[in-house]
């Protein structure tokens, strides 16, 4: 395949220029005005942006256990339509991904059925019950790229500390869901700040590599900034709805506006955007959390994120350079998870996201995802994926 005439953005190679890219299952050539070869599929990318495949490191695929919300097929179809060539999937499934048997079963299913690469995240505690640690080294060796009890924080600080000490020499990071359940009922903002403070202290004390999921408050960003200034190995992500939406939208959606952590004040959203701009927040991740319409109207927390994420990030951060934008969605999540990606240099995996900067309107009813609930429904966004190439094969084309 020859991707021709696009503006190639490769943050690792430091390229922002018109370039053609030749692909087999890896990148075979990058250059100017490459001649087409007999039988080669030509992809015209003129006027478009060509980037290393985007990675969404926070996705709920809902299998096993809840195929009424999403399946591996519908979730990864939503991913490629949204411009993602890889996703990492959270273990809050039934059963949870918490041992070798459940991890291997999930890997087997995703290898057979997914439309993009899928990297499983395993639980920190058995059954995500917050008590007994999982077997981190064997799980990482078998393919778990991170560990998280996402959906819930680990209430007992000692359990978390011991787990982190146990996992200290395993490269795959811990990912924390920063909400203190006991404080959430009194003050939802304090619930995040308290959990972030505790987890960065545990990260610093145990030297475990750490990542904070869906940061959503000004206090959370400021605490993260403090931790990084102290040299703690902690990274963090922001989700599209927290970057661009506020409580007002949540209220307008009624029960369907529920999400954990919740939509916050405009000042929090501004602090998150500033955190992305100054490099405190290193990853953009959607927290794609699909539910059925019935479940949403009964208050199930979470939005369908994969098919709006790229447009929402661009609309939230119009002043961020393309090179940084691409890095936040490819090189940075690849580095956090220790997976391939983030560059289109010769020999790299042929995972490519092609984008166009043009306004488009979100129509949630047309999502490939089974989850149709999003605060972005009907909104005009400013950027979108027009083609997604996974392992050298066209997985989506607008
Ligand atoms: O709103 C949310 N929904 N936040 C989470 O952390 C979990 C997710 C889900 O699994 O539905």
Tab-separated table of C-alpha atoms and ligand atoms in Angstrom:
chain	number	residue	atom	x	y	z
A	1	UNK	CA	0.000	0.000	0.000
A	2	UNK	CA	1.233	3.497	-0.807
A	3	UNK	CA	-0.145	6.408	1.243
A	4	UNK	CA	0.513	9.379	-0.968
A	5	UNK	CA	0.550	13.154	-0.664
A	6	UNK	CA	-0.260	13.570	3.032
A	7	UNK	CA	1.296	15.764	5.691
A	8	UNK	CA	3.263	13.224	7.688
A	9	UNK	CA	3.502	13.929	11.410
A	10	UNK	CA	5.995	11.650	13.134
A	11	UNK	CA	6.749	13.013	16.616
A	12	UNK	CA	9.513	10.473	17.313
A	13	UNK	CA	11.325	10.986	14.003
A	14	UNK	CA	10.686	14.732	14.255
A	15	UNK	CA	8.970	14.909	10.860
A	16	UNK	CA	6.259	17.384	9.883
A	17	UNK	CA	6.366	17.484	6.075
A	18	UNK	CA	4.692	16.235	2.904
A	19	UNK	CA	5.786	12.608	2.596
A	20	UNK	CA	4.638	9.368	0.997
A	21	UNK	CA	4.642	6.214	3.095
A	22	UNK	CA	4.915	2.687	1.694
A	23	UNK	CA	3.529	-0.124	3.828
A	24	UNK	CA	3.510	-3.896	3.951
A	25	UNK	CA	2.848	-5.192	7.457
A	26	UNK	CA	5.570	-2.734	8.443
A	27	UNK	CA	6.624	0.644	7.073
A	28	UNK	CA	8.979	-0.135	4.180
A	29	UNK	CA	9.731	3.345	2.861
A	30	UNK	CA	9.159	7.017	3.696
A	31	UNK	CA	10.029	9.599	1.066
A	32	UNK	CA	8.999	12.330	-1.334
A	33	UNK	CA	7.132	11.491	-4.556
A	34	UNK	CA	7.482	7.719	-4.295
A	35	UNK	CA	6.643	5.923	-7.573
A	36	UNK	CA	3.672	3.562	-7.363
A	37	UNK	CA	4.499	-0.085	-8.033
A	38	UNK	CA	2.407	-2.508	-10.064
A	39	UNK	CA	-0.453	-3.923	-8.016
A	40	UNK	CA	0.052	-1.491	-5.152
A	41	UNK	CA	-3.046	-0.049	-3.442
A	42	UNK	CA	-2.831	3.756	-3.572
A	43	UNK	CA	-4.318	5.789	-0.744
A	44	UNK	CA	-4.679	9.453	-1.670
A	45	UNK	CA	-3.929	11.456	1.484
A	46	UNK	CA	-3.611	14.863	-0.138
A	47	UNK	CA	-4.964	17.577	2.132
A	48	UNK	CA	-4.905	15.118	5.036
A	49	UNK	CA	-2.674	14.424	8.049
A	50	UNK	CA	-0.856	11.081	8.191
A	51	UNK	CA	0.095	9.946	11.700
A	52	UNK	CA	1.351	6.865	13.501
A	53	UNK	CA	-1.645	4.783	14.612
A	54	UNK	CA	-3.544	6.244	17.543
A	55	UNK	CA	-3.703	4.223	20.760
A	56	UNK	CA	-6.578	4.587	23.232
A	57	UNK	CA	-5.221	3.260	26.503
A	58	UNK	CA	-8.536	3.416	28.375
A	59	UNK	CA	-11.373	1.435	26.812
A	60	UNK	CA	-14.086	-0.854	28.173
A	61	UNK	CA	-14.835	-3.639	25.683
A	62	UNK	CA	-17.292	-5.322	28.105
A	63	UNK	CA	-16.280	-8.878	27.267
A	64	UNK	CA	-16.550	-11.282	28.923
A	65	UNK	CA	-19.825	-10.714	30.696
A	66	UNK	CA	-21.702	-7.797	29.178
A	67	UNK	CA	-22.143	-8.243	25.420
A	68	UNK	CA	-25.394	-6.254	25.596
A	69	UNK	CA	-23.245	-3.157	26.268
A	70	UNK	CA	-20.443	-3.893	23.765
A	71	UNK	CA	-18.617	-6.772	22.121
A	72	UNK	CA	-15.036	-7.131	20.930
A	73	UNK	CA	-16.331	-6.637	17.363
A	74	UNK	CA	-18.447	-3.528	18.009
A	75	UNK	CA	-15.926	-1.939	20.377
A	76	UNK	CA	-12.973	-2.378	18.029
A	77	UNK	CA	-15.070	-1.306	15.015
A	78	UNK	CA	-15.826	1.889	16.969
A	79	UNK	CA	-12.067	2.172	17.618
A	80	UNK	CA	-11.017	2.014	13.969
A	81	UNK	CA	-13.804	4.422	12.951
A	82	UNK	CA	-12.495	6.804	15.565
A	83	UNK	CA	-8.946	6.513	14.180
A	84	UNK	CA	-7.513	4.063	16.730
A	85	UNK	CA	-5.291	1.205	15.625
A	86	UNK	CA	-4.904	-0.133	19.165
A	87	UNK	CA	-6.792	-0.041	22.439
A	88	UNK	CA	-6.020	-1.184	25.967
A	89	UNK	CA	-9.046	-2.740	27.648
A	90	UNK	CA	-9.975	-2.469	31.299
A	91	UNK	CA	-10.551	-5.550	33.467
A	92	UNK	CA	-13.899	-4.574	35.039
A	93	UNK	CA	-15.535	-7.444	33.194
A	94	UNK	CA	-17.335	-10.579	34.403
A	95	UNK	CA	-15.196	-12.343	35.367
A	96	UNK	CA	-12.480	-9.738	35.908
A	97	UNK	CA	-9.185	-10.256	34.075
A	98	UNK	CA	-7.242	-11.198	37.177
A	99	UNK	CA	-5.427	-14.482	36.485
A	100	UNK	CA	-3.646	-16.284	33.670
A	101	UNK	CA	-6.731	-18.206	32.649
A	102	UNK	CA	-8.938	-15.140	32.178
A	103	UNK	CA	-6.107	-13.198	30.508
A	104	UNK	CA	-5.336	-15.965	28.020
A	105	UNK	CA	-9.025	-16.443	27.215
A	106	UNK	CA	-9.397	-12.718	26.520
A	107	UNK	CA	-6.261	-12.614	24.361
A	108	UNK	CA	-7.516	-15.575	22.342
A	109	UNK	CA	-10.880	-13.885	21.729
A	110	UNK	CA	-9.383	-10.533	20.786
A	111	UNK	CA	-6.826	-12.112	18.432
A	112	UNK	CA	-9.643	-13.932	16.644
A	113	UNK	CA	-12.274	-11.179	16.578
A	114	UNK	CA	-10.854	-7.671	17.028
A	115	UNK	CA	-10.505	-5.164	14.174
A	116	UNK	CA	-7.487	-3.500	15.799
A	117	UNK	CA	-4.815	-4.463	18.309
A	118	UNK	CA	-6.122	-5.054	21.819
A	119	UNK	CA	-3.857	-4.926	24.874
A	120	UNK	CA	-5.424	-6.249	28.068
A	121	UNK	CA	-5.048	-4.506	31.407
A	122	UNK	CA	-5.268	-6.931	34.331
A	123	UNK	CA	-6.691	-6.220	37.775
A	124	UNK	CA	-4.576	-5.123	40.750
A	125	UNK	CA	-6.619	-7.205	43.189
A	126	UNK	CA	-8.325	-10.553	42.717
A	127	UNK	CA	-11.884	-10.061	41.504
A	128	UNK	CA	-11.235	-6.286	41.833
A	129	UNK	CA	-12.391	-6.730	45.417
A	130	UNK	CA	-9.609	-4.595	46.867
A	131	UNK	CA	-8.111	-7.271	49.122
A	132	UNK	CA	-5.790	-9.890	47.608
A	133	UNK	CA	-3.038	-9.101	45.093
A	134	UNK	CA	-2.868	-10.650	41.615
A	135	UNK	CA	0.253	-12.393	40.263
A	136	UNK	CA	1.824	-9.392	38.516
A	137	UNK	CA	4.983	-10.851	36.961
A	138	UNK	CA	3.282	-13.871	35.327
A	139	UNK	CA	0.379	-11.702	34.114
A	140	UNK	CA	2.789	-9.176	32.565
A	141	UNK	CA	4.796	-11.971	30.940
A	142	UNK	CA	1.552	-13.337	29.447
A	143	UNK	CA	0.568	-9.981	27.930
A	144	UNK	CA	-1.000	-7.697	30.537
A	145	UNK	CA	0.280	-4.179	29.714
A	146	UNK	CA	-0.849	-2.544	32.969
A	147	UNK	CA	-2.780	-3.256	36.179
A	148	UNK	CA	-5.893	-1.489	37.396
A	149	UNK	CA	-9.056	-2.019	39.431
A	150	UNK	CA	-10.605	0.693	37.218
A	151	UNK	CA	-14.153	1.585	38.029
A	152	UNK	CA	-13.160	1.429	41.673
A	153	UNK	CA	-10.272	2.768	43.673
A	154	UNK	CA	-8.599	0.421	46.155
A	155	UNK	CA	-10.027	1.549	49.489
A	156	UNK	CA	-7.387	0.028	51.766
A	157	UNK	CA	-4.122	1.980	51.477
A	158	UNK	CA	-2.129	-0.906	52.938
A	159	UNK	CA	-3.418	-3.290	50.268
A	160	UNK	CA	-2.356	-0.817	47.584
A	161	UNK	CA	1.049	-0.245	49.177
A	162	UNK	CA	1.770	-3.975	49.458
A	163	UNK	CA	0.571	-4.603	45.885
A	164	UNK	CA	2.802	-1.813	44.557
A	165	UNK	CA	5.770	-3.146	46.514
A	166	UNK	CA	5.087	-6.599	45.069
A	167	UNK	CA	4.872	-5.231	41.525
A	168	UNK	CA	7.782	-2.838	41.813
A	169	UNK	CA	10.066	-4.688	39.396
A	170	UNK	CA	7.312	-5.332	36.850
A	171	UNK	CA	7.525	-2.694	34.102
A	172	UNK	CA	3.747	-2.570	33.452
A	173	UNK	CA	2.352	0.390	35.436
A	174	UNK	CA	-0.433	0.514	37.977
A	175	UNK	CA	-3.330	2.650	36.755
A	176	UNK	CA	-5.426	4.200	39.467
A	177	UNK	CA	-9.050	5.227	39.405
A	178	UNK	CA	-8.827	8.263	41.646
A	179	UNK	CA	-12.056	8.470	43.594
A	180	UNK	CA	-12.194	7.892	47.331
A	181	UNK	CA	-15.579	6.190	47.713
A	182	UNK	CA	-16.019	7.294	51.325
A	183	UNK	CA	-15.504	10.979	50.431
A	184	UNK	CA	-17.415	10.861	47.123
A	185	UNK	CA	-20.752	10.969	48.918
A	186	UNK	CA	-19.802	14.191	50.725
A	187	UNK	CA	-17.640	16.036	48.185
A	188	UNK	CA	-16.949	14.649	44.710
A	189	UNK	CA	-14.010	16.972	44.086
A	190	UNK	CA	-12.313	16.147	47.367
A	191	UNK	CA	-12.784	12.456	46.529
A	192	UNK	CA	-10.432	12.849	43.558
A	193	UNK	CA	-7.849	15.058	45.243
A	194	UNK	CA	-7.579	12.723	48.253
A	195	UNK	CA	-7.156	9.661	46.047
A	196	UNK	CA	-4.575	11.346	43.799
A	197	UNK	CA	-2.603	12.513	46.842
A	198	UNK	CA	-2.568	9.060	48.385
A	199	UNK	CA	-1.676	7.251	45.182
A	200	UNK	CA	1.207	9.534	44.207
A	201	UNK	CA	2.610	9.168	47.727
A	202	UNK	CA	2.379	5.380	47.447
A	203	UNK	CA	3.968	5.558	43.973
A	204	UNK	CA	6.818	7.666	45.341
A	205	UNK	CA	7.385	5.457	48.381
A	206	UNK	CA	7.259	2.128	46.541
A	207	UNK	CA	8.934	3.340	43.300
A	208	UNK	CA	6.224	1.535	41.335
A	209	UNK	CA	5.632	3.058	37.892
A	210	UNK	CA	2.193	4.680	38.004
A	211	UNK	CA	-0.479	6.189	35.759
A	212	UNK	CA	-3.561	8.169	36.826
A	213	UNK	CA	-6.718	7.467	34.829
A	214	UNK	CA	-9.159	10.164	33.717
A	215	UNK	CA	-7.943	13.067	35.839
A	216	UNK	CA	-10.772	15.574	36.149
A	217	UNK	CA	-10.076	18.301	38.728
A	218	UNK	CA	-7.766	21.298	39.120
A	219	UNK	CA	-6.563	19.897	42.460
A	220	UNK	CA	-5.749	16.577	40.786
A	221	UNK	CA	-3.629	18.307	38.129
A	222	UNK	CA	-1.826	20.416	40.740
A	223	UNK	CA	-1.028	17.393	42.888
A	224	UNK	CA	0.274	15.563	39.819
A	225	UNK	CA	2.486	18.546	38.961
A	226	UNK	CA	3.869	18.461	42.508
A	227	UNK	CA	4.583	14.708	42.319
A	228	UNK	CA	6.408	15.036	39.015
A	229	UNK	CA	8.488	17.896	40.363
A	230	UNK	CA	9.542	15.490	43.155
A	231	UNK	CA	10.655	12.964	40.540
A	232	UNK	CA	7.845	10.450	41.116
A	233	UNK	CA	7.396	8.194	38.051
A	234	UNK	CA	3.765	9.062	37.448
A	235	UNK	CA	1.915	9.824	34.215
A	236	UNK	CA	-1.721	10.760	33.661
A	237	UNK	CA	-4.474	10.967	31.093
A	238	UNK	CA	-7.451	13.222	30.408
A	239	UNK	CA	-10.729	12.155	28.778
A	240	UNK	CA	-12.604	14.109	26.086
A	241	UNK	CA	-15.693	14.764	28.215
A	242	UNK	CA	-13.663	16.170	31.109
A	243	UNK	CA	-11.666	18.429	28.778
A	244	UNK	CA	-14.659	19.956	27.067
A	245	UNK	CA	-17.883	19.367	29.048
A	246	UNK	CA	-19.118	20.554	32.424
A	247	UNK	CA	-21.752	19.866	35.081
A	248	UNK	CA	-24.236	21.934	33.083
A	249	UNK	CA	-24.185	19.367	30.272
A	250	UNK	CA	-24.423	16.498	32.725
A	251	UNK	CA	-27.506	18.080	34.285
A	252	UNK	CA	-29.083	18.634	30.869
A	253	UNK	CA	-28.622	14.916	30.114
A	254	UNK	CA	-30.434	13.851	33.301
A	255	UNK	CA	-29.603	10.323	34.487
A	256	UNK	CA	-27.646	9.685	31.271
A	257	UNK	CA	-25.169	12.424	32.263
A	258	UNK	CA	-23.672	10.136	34.882
A	259	UNK	CA	-19.963	9.347	34.551
A	260	UNK	CA	-17.180	8.490	37.001
A	261	UNK	CA	-15.458	10.778	37.752
A	262	UNK	CA	-18.315	13.210	37.124
A	263	UNK	CA	-18.327	16.202	34.806
A	264	UNK	CA	-16.946	19.145	36.774
A	265	UNK	CA	-16.806	22.946	36.758
A	266	UNK	CA	-15.476	25.018	33.860
A	267	UNK	CA	-12.435	25.884	35.999
A	268	UNK	CA	-11.546	22.179	36.293
A	269	UNK	CA	-11.854	21.657	32.530
A	270	UNK	CA	-9.597	24.681	31.972
A	271	UNK	CA	-7.014	23.307	34.420
A	272	UNK	CA	-7.021	19.986	32.551
A	273	UNK	CA	-6.489	21.696	29.199
A	274	UNK	CA	-3.637	23.729	30.704
A	275	UNK	CA	-2.208	20.499	32.130
A	276	UNK	CA	-2.160	18.981	28.650
A	277	UNK	CA	-0.614	22.125	27.164
A	278	UNK	CA	2.250	22.285	29.668
A	279	UNK	CA	2.985	18.540	29.510
A	280	UNK	CA	1.750	17.632	33.008
A	281	UNK	CA	-0.858	15.372	31.411
A	282	UNK	CA	0.880	13.158	28.862
A	283	UNK	CA	-1.900	11.042	27.367
A	284	UNK	CA	-5.364	11.547	25.900
A	285	UNK	CA	-7.628	8.536	26.534
A	286	UNK	CA	-11.368	8.234	25.998
A	287	UNK	CA	-12.588	6.037	28.897
A	288	UNK	CA	-14.960	4.525	26.322
A	289	UNK	CA	-17.631	3.132	28.687
A	290	UNK	CA	-20.647	1.923	26.674
A	291	UNK	CA	-23.976	0.969	28.257
A	292	UNK	CA	-27.399	0.198	26.790
A	293	UNK	CA	-29.974	3.006	26.555
A	294	UNK	CA	-31.985	1.413	29.385
A	295	UNK	CA	-28.921	1.196	31.622
A	296	UNK	CA	-28.020	4.837	30.874
A	297	UNK	CA	-31.493	6.096	31.709
A	298	UNK	CA	-31.191	4.195	34.976
A	299	UNK	CA	-27.982	6.122	35.723
A	300	UNK	CA	-25.184	3.747	34.599
A	301	UNK	CA	-21.977	5.829	34.606
A	302	UNK	CA	-19.948	6.320	31.426
A	303	UNK	CA	-20.020	7.562	27.845
A	304	UNK	CA	-19.274	6.051	24.483
A	305	UNK	CA	-16.005	7.762	23.611
A	306	UNK	CA	-14.071	6.147	20.771
A	307	UNK	CA	-15.949	7.727	17.870
A	308	UNK	CA	-15.854	11.307	19.177
A	309	UNK	CA	-12.500	11.378	20.961
A	310	UNK	CA	-10.210	12.723	18.221
A	311	UNK	CA	-12.675	15.481	17.281
A	312	UNK	CA	-13.276	16.422	20.905
A	313	UNK	CA	-9.543	16.610	21.708
A	314	UNK	CA	-8.948	18.837	18.695
A	315	UNK	CA	-11.865	21.099	19.594
A	316	UNK	CA	-10.702	21.308	23.223
A	317	UNK	CA	-7.062	22.007	22.320
A	318	UNK	CA	-7.031	23.931	19.037
A	319	UNK	CA	-3.731	25.612	19.946
A	320	UNK	CA	-1.777	22.405	20.614
A	321	UNK	CA	0.670	21.719	17.766
A	322	UNK	CA	-0.099	18.782	15.497
A	323	UNK	CA	3.114	17.111	16.499
A	324	UNK	CA	2.171	17.215	20.203
A	325	UNK	CA	-1.410	16.234	19.442
A	326	UNK	CA	-0.188	13.138	17.629
A	327	UNK	CA	2.304	12.300	20.390
A	328	UNK	CA	-0.433	12.510	23.060
A	329	UNK	CA	-2.359	9.869	21.112
A	330	UNK	CA	0.429	7.597	19.896
A	331	UNK	CA	4.003	7.911	21.179
A	332	UNK	CA	3.016	8.744	24.754
A	333	UNK	CA	0.478	5.960	25.404
A	334	UNK	CA	2.873	3.524	23.650
A	335	UNK	CA	5.624	4.563	26.054
A	336	UNK	CA	3.391	4.356	29.137
A	337	UNK	CA	2.232	0.833	28.228
A	338	UNK	CA	5.541	-0.350	26.754
A	339	UNK	CA	3.921	-1.322	23.456
A	340	UNK	CA	4.935	-0.644	19.833
A	341	UNK	CA	3.753	2.564	18.186
A	342	UNK	CA	4.256	6.277	17.956
A	343	UNK	CA	6.371	6.413	14.814
A	344	UNK	CA	6.225	5.617	11.101
A	345	UNK	CA	9.958	5.161	10.646
A	346	UNK	CA	11.052	2.296	8.382
A	347	UNK	CA	10.478	-1.033	10.126
A	348	UNK	CA	7.700	0.264	12.434
A	349	UNK	CA	4.342	-1.548	12.478
A	350	UNK	CA	2.148	-0.372	9.604
A	351	UNK	CA	-0.450	1.213	11.901
A	352	UNK	CA	-1.532	4.549	10.446
A	353	UNK	CA	-4.219	7.103	11.287
A	354	UNK	CA	-5.227	9.539	8.546
A	355	UNK	CA	-7.018	12.687	9.724
A	356	UNK	CA	-8.809	15.590	8.174
A	357	UNK	CA	-9.279	19.011	9.748
A	358	UNK	CA	-12.846	19.898	8.833
A	359	UNK	CA	-15.975	20.427	10.931
A	360	UNK	CA	-18.342	17.474	11.269
A	361	UNK	CA	-21.386	16.831	13.393
A	362	UNK	CA	-21.654	13.989	15.921
A	363	UNK	CA	-24.586	11.632	15.343
A	364	UNK	CA	-24.496	9.123	18.192
A	365	UNK	CA	-27.273	7.029	16.632
A	366	UNK	CA	-24.843	6.140	13.835
A	367	UNK	CA	-22.057	4.886	16.146
A	368	UNK	CA	-20.642	1.419	15.530
A	369	UNK	CA	-20.416	1.106	19.313
A	370	UNK	CA	-23.480	-0.352	21.013
A	371	UNK	CA	-23.207	2.538	23.472
A	372	UNK	CA	-24.884	5.624	21.994
A	373	UNK	CA	-24.644	7.926	25.000
A	374	UNK	CA	-22.324	10.919	24.730
A	375	UNK	CA	-22.493	14.563	25.811
A	376	UNK	CA	-21.102	15.368	22.331
A	377	UNK	CA	-24.206	14.208	20.447
A	378	UNK	CA	-25.188	16.861	17.893
A	379	UNK	CA	-22.034	18.919	18.515
A	380	UNK	CA	-19.742	20.145	15.750
A	381	UNK	CA	-16.153	18.958	16.196
A	382	UNK	CA	-13.114	20.065	14.240
A	383	UNK	CA	-11.037	16.992	13.297
A	384	UNK	CA	-11.806	13.416	12.358
A	385	UNK	CA	-10.176	10.208	11.205
A	386	UNK	CA	-10.868	9.508	7.536
A	387	UNK	CA	-8.875	6.283	7.313
A	388	UNK	CA	-7.387	3.807	9.763
A	389	UNK	CA	-4.774	1.288	8.650
A	390	UNK	CA	-4.037	-1.643	10.977
A	391	UNK	CA	-1.001	-3.823	10.222
A	392	UNK	CA	-0.913	-2.575	6.616
A	393	UNK	CA	-4.596	-3.277	5.945
A	394	UNK	CA	-7.340	-0.692	5.541
A	395	UNK	CA	-9.549	-1.164	8.617
A	396	UNK	CA	-11.720	1.933	8.079
A	397	UNK	CA	-12.159	4.449	5.326
A	398	UNK	CA	-14.720	7.286	5.424
B	1	LIG	O1	-18.028	6.262	34.145
B	1	LIG	C1	-17.323	5.274	34.210
B	1	LIG	N1	-17.712	4.098	33.695
B	1	LIG	N2	-16.144	5.350	34.843
B	1	LIG	C2	-15.401	4.267	35.089
B	1	LIG	O2	-14.338	4.409	35.619
B	1	LIG	C3	-15.898	2.918	34.722
B	1	LIG	C4	-16.805	3.012	33.591
B	1	LIG	C5	-17.563	1.755	33.270
B	1	LIG	O3	-16.942	0.685	33.270
B	1	LIG	O4	-18.745	1.828	32.955
